[in-house]
C-alpha positions as MATLAB code, in Angstrom:
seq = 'XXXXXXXXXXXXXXXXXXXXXXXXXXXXXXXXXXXXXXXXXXXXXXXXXXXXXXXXXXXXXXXXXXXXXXXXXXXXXXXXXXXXXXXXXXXXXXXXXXXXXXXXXXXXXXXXXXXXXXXXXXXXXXXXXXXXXXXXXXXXXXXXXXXXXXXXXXXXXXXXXXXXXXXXXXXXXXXXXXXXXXXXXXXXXXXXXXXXXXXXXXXXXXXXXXXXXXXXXXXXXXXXXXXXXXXXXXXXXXXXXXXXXXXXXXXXXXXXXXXXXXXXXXXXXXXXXXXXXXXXXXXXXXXXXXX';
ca = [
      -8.860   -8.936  -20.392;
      -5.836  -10.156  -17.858;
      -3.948   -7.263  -18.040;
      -3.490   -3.390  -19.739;
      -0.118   -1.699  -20.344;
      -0.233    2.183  -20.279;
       2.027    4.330  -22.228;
       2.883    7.929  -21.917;
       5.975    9.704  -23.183;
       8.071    6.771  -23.449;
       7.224    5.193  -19.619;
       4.930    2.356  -19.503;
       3.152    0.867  -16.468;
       1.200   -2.720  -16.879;
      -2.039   -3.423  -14.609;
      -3.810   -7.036  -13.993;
      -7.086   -7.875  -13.466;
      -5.970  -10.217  -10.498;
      -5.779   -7.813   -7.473;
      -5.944   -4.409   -9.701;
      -2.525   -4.816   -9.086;
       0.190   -2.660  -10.840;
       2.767   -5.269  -11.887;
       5.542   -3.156  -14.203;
       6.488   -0.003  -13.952;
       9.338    0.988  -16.650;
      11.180    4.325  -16.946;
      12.160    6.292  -20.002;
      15.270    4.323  -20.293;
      13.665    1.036  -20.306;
      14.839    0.122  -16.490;
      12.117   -1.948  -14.618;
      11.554    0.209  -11.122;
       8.939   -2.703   -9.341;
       9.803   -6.043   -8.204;
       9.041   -8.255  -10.594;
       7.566  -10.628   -7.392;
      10.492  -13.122   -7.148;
      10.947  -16.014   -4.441;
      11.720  -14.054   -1.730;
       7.926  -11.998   -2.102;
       5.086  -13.334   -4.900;
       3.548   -9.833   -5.475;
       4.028   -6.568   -6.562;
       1.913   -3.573   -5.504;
      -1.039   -5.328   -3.761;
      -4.444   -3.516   -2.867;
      -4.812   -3.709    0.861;
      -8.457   -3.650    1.773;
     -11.193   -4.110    3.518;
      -8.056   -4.116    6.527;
      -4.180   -2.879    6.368;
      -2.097   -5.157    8.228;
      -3.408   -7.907   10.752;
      -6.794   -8.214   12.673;
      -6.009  -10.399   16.276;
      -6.858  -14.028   15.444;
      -7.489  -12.939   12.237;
     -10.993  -12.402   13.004;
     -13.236   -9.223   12.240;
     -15.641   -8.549   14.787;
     -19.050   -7.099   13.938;
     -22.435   -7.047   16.174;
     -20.863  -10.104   18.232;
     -20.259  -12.023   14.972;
     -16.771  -13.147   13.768;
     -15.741  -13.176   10.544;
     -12.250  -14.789    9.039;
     -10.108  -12.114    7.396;
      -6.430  -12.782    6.533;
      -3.505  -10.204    6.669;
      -4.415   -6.917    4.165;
      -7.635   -8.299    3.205;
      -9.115  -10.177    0.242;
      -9.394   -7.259   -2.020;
      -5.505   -8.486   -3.512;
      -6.679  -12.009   -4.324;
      -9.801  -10.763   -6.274;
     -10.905  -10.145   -9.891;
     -11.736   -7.029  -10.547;
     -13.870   -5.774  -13.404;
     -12.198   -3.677  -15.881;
     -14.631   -0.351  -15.860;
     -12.940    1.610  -18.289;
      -9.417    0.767  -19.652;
      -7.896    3.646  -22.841;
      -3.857    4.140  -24.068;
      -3.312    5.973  -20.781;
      -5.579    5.211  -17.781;
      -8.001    2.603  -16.588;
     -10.472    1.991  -13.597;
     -11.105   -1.812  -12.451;
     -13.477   -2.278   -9.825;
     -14.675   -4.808   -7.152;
     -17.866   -5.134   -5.468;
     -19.455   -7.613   -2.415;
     -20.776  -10.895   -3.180;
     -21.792  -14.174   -1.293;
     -18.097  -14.997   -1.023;
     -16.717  -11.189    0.457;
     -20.025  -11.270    2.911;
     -18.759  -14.918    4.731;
     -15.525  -12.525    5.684;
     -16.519   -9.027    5.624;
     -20.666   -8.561    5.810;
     -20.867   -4.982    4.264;
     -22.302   -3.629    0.532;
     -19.407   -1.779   -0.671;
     -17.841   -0.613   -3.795;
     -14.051   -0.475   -4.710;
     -12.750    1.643   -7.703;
      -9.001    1.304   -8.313;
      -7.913    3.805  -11.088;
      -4.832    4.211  -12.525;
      -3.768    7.136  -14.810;
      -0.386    7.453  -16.118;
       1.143   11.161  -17.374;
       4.581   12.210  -18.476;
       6.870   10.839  -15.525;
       3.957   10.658  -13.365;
       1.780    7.432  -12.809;
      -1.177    8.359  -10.401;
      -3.156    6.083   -8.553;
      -7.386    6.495   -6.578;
      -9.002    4.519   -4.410;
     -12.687    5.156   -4.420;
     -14.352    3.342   -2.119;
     -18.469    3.755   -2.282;
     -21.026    2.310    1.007;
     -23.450    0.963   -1.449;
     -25.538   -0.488    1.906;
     -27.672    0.822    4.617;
     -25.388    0.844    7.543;
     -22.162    2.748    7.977;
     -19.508    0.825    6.221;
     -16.054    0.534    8.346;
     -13.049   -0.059    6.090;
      -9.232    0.484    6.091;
      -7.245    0.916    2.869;
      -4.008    1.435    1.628;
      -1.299    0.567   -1.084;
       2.128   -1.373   -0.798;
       4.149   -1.079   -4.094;
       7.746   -2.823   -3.849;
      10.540   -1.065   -5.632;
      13.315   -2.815   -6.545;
      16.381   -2.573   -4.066;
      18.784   -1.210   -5.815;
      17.130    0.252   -8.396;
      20.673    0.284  -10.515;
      22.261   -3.505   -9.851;
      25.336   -1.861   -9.826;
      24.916   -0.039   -6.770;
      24.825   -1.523   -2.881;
      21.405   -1.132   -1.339;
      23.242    1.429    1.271;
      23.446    3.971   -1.301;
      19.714    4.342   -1.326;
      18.120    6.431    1.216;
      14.521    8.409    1.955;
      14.499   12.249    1.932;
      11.067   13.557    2.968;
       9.641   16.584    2.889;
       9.434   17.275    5.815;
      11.236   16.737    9.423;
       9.679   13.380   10.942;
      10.684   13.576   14.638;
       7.738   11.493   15.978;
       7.856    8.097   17.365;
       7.432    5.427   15.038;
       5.530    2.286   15.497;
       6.416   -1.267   14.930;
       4.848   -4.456   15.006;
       5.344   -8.192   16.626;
       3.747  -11.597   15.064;
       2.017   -8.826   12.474;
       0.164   -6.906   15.696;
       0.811   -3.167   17.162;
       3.281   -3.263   19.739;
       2.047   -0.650   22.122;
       5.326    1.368   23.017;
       6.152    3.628   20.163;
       9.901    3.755   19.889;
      12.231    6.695   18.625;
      12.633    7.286   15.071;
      15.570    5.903   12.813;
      14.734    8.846   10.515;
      17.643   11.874   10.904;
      15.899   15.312    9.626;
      14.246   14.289    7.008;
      16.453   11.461    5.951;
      16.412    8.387    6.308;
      19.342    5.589    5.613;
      18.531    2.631    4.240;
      19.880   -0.680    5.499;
      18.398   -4.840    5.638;
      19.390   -4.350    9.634;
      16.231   -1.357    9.655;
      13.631   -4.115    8.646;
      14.907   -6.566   11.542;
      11.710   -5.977   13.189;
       9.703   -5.673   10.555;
       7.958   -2.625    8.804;
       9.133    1.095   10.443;
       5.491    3.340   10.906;
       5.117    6.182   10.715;
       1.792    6.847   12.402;
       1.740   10.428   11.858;
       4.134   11.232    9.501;
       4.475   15.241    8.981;
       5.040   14.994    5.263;
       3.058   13.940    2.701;
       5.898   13.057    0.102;
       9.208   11.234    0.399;
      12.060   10.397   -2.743;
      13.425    7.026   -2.927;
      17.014    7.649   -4.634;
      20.613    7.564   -4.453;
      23.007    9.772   -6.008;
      23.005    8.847   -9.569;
      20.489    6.805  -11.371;
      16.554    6.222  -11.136;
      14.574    8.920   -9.025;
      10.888    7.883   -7.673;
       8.751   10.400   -5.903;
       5.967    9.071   -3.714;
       3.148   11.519   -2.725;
      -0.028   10.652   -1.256;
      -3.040   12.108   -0.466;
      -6.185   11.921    2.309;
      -3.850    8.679    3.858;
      -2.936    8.741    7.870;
      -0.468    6.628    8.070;
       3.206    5.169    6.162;
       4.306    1.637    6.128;
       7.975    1.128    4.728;
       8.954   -2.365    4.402;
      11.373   -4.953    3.314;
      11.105   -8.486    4.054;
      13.425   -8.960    7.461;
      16.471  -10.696    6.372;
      17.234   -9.236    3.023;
      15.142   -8.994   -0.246;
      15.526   -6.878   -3.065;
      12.626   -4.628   -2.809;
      11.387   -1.472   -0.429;
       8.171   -1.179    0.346;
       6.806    2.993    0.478;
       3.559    2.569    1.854;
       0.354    5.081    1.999;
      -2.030    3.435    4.490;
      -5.419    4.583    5.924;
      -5.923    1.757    8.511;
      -2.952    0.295   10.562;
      -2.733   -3.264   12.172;
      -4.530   -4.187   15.395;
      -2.825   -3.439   18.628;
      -1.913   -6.320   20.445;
      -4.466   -5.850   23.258;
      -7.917   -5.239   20.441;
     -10.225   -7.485   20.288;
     -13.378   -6.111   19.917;
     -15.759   -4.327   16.809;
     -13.419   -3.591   13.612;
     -15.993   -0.683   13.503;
     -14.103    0.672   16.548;
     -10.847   -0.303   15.730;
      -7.680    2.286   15.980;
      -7.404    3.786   12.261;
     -10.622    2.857   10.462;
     -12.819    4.763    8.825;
     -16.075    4.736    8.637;
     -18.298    5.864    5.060;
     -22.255    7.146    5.667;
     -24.610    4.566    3.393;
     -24.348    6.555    0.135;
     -21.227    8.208    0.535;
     -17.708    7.363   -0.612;
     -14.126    8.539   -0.020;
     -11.525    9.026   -2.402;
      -7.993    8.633   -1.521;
      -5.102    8.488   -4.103;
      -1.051    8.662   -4.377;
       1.606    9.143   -7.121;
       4.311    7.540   -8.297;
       7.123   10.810   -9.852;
       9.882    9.825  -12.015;
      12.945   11.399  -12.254;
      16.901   11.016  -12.517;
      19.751   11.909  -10.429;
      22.413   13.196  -12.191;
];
């Protein structure tokens, strides 16, 4: 099967095989919230994993061995098996083989599932050591909305309310690496305007980000809710320059800092799973309209 669309009181949301990657997402009115992965960006909602964000050199370090492994991971450019698939929710998963041990040398088990609810489309990450070593891993999602969501309104209308205040530094990168000076937040309160000029220098992180929810809206139209759960970290991105998508990103895992180069095991922001054990992490996607 290439891909499942799920249905639930009149919203629909369409998964692939490719990636276990979410590729439509379509209100009660019909409107199309995600990027549909035009010129200016080829995907959608990728699965970032076994890394978030850039390893130095992109190499992976492990017992003095180094292993190639590209921005995000390989997890996005993967099959994945569909496990379970009904009207309303399905669970594809991806496991190691010869190919994912020349780049990342660790048993492991990846569960995506995706369940979709009345103006609600949740999303898990299970991720299971299926080996005999402790299995270090970073993980985290990267859906693009489209920017406006209404054509008819200027991408300045849009803006991020949290839930909470967010007066902590945020972090930003340079050639895809941590730069190591955190630098004062753009966000106001709990707001946050949204302009191309934010994304000059790439994604805005919030390493420690108070709240664990934030609404992507202006003040008439579409209405999408992101809340996340057992994640450290948020990305939010748009490609510097202008595109017409935002990036709301639930991360566990960051990108390297400039200066690491040694184990991924004891990299900044990765965890690590006991042989036998597995962590669940997960995020939703609320649906509402402003009047």
């Amino acid at each position: 099967m290439e891909q499942l669309t799920l249905h639930a009181d009149g919203i629909s949301a369409t998964i692939v095989g490719q990636g276990a990657e979410l590729v439509s997402l379509r209100d009660a009115d019909g409107i199309e919230l995600l990027w549909q992965a035009g010129p200016a960006w080829r995907r959608h909602s990728p699965v970032l994993f076994p890394i978030v964000g850039r390893l130095k050199g992109d190499q992976l370090r492990h017992r003095g061995q180094s292993y190639p492994m590209t921005q995000h991971g390989f997890a996005r450019d993967r099959r994945f098996t569909w496990a379970e698939h009904g009207p309303t929710s399905c669970t594809l998963v991806l496991t190691d083989d010869a190919e994912t041990r020349t780049r990342y040398p660790f048993a492991f088990r990846l569960a995506i599932g995706y369940d979709l609810k009345p103006r609600q489309l949740g999303v898990t990450f299970e991720i299971t050591n299926t080996g005999d070593e402790p299995l270090p891993a970073s993980v985290g999602a990267h859906p693009a909305f489209n920017w406006p969501l209404l054509p008819e309104l200027p991408k300045e209308a849009y803006r991020l309310t949290f839930a909470d205040d967010e007066p902590a530094p945020v972090r930003r990168l340079k050639d895809g690496l941590l730069l190591p000076v955190p630098q004062p937040t753009p966000i106001e309160g709990r707001t946050l305007a949204l302009s191309e000029k934010l994304f000059d220098d790439d994604a805005v992180i919030l390493d420690r980000p108070a709240s664990a929810s934030v609404r992507y809206a202006a003040s008439q139209g579409p209405a999408i809710e992101m809340s996340w759960q057992g994640f450290n970290e948020l990305g939010i991105w748009s490609k510097p320059g202008g595109a017409p998508f935002l990036c709301i990103e639930p991360w566990y895992g960051i990108a390297s800092p400039v200066d690491f180069d040694a184990e991924f095991a004891d990299k900044p922001g990765v965890m690590l799973i006991e042989p036998g054990a597995r962590r669940v992490l997960g995020y939703r996607i609320g649906l509402s309209q402003e009047p």
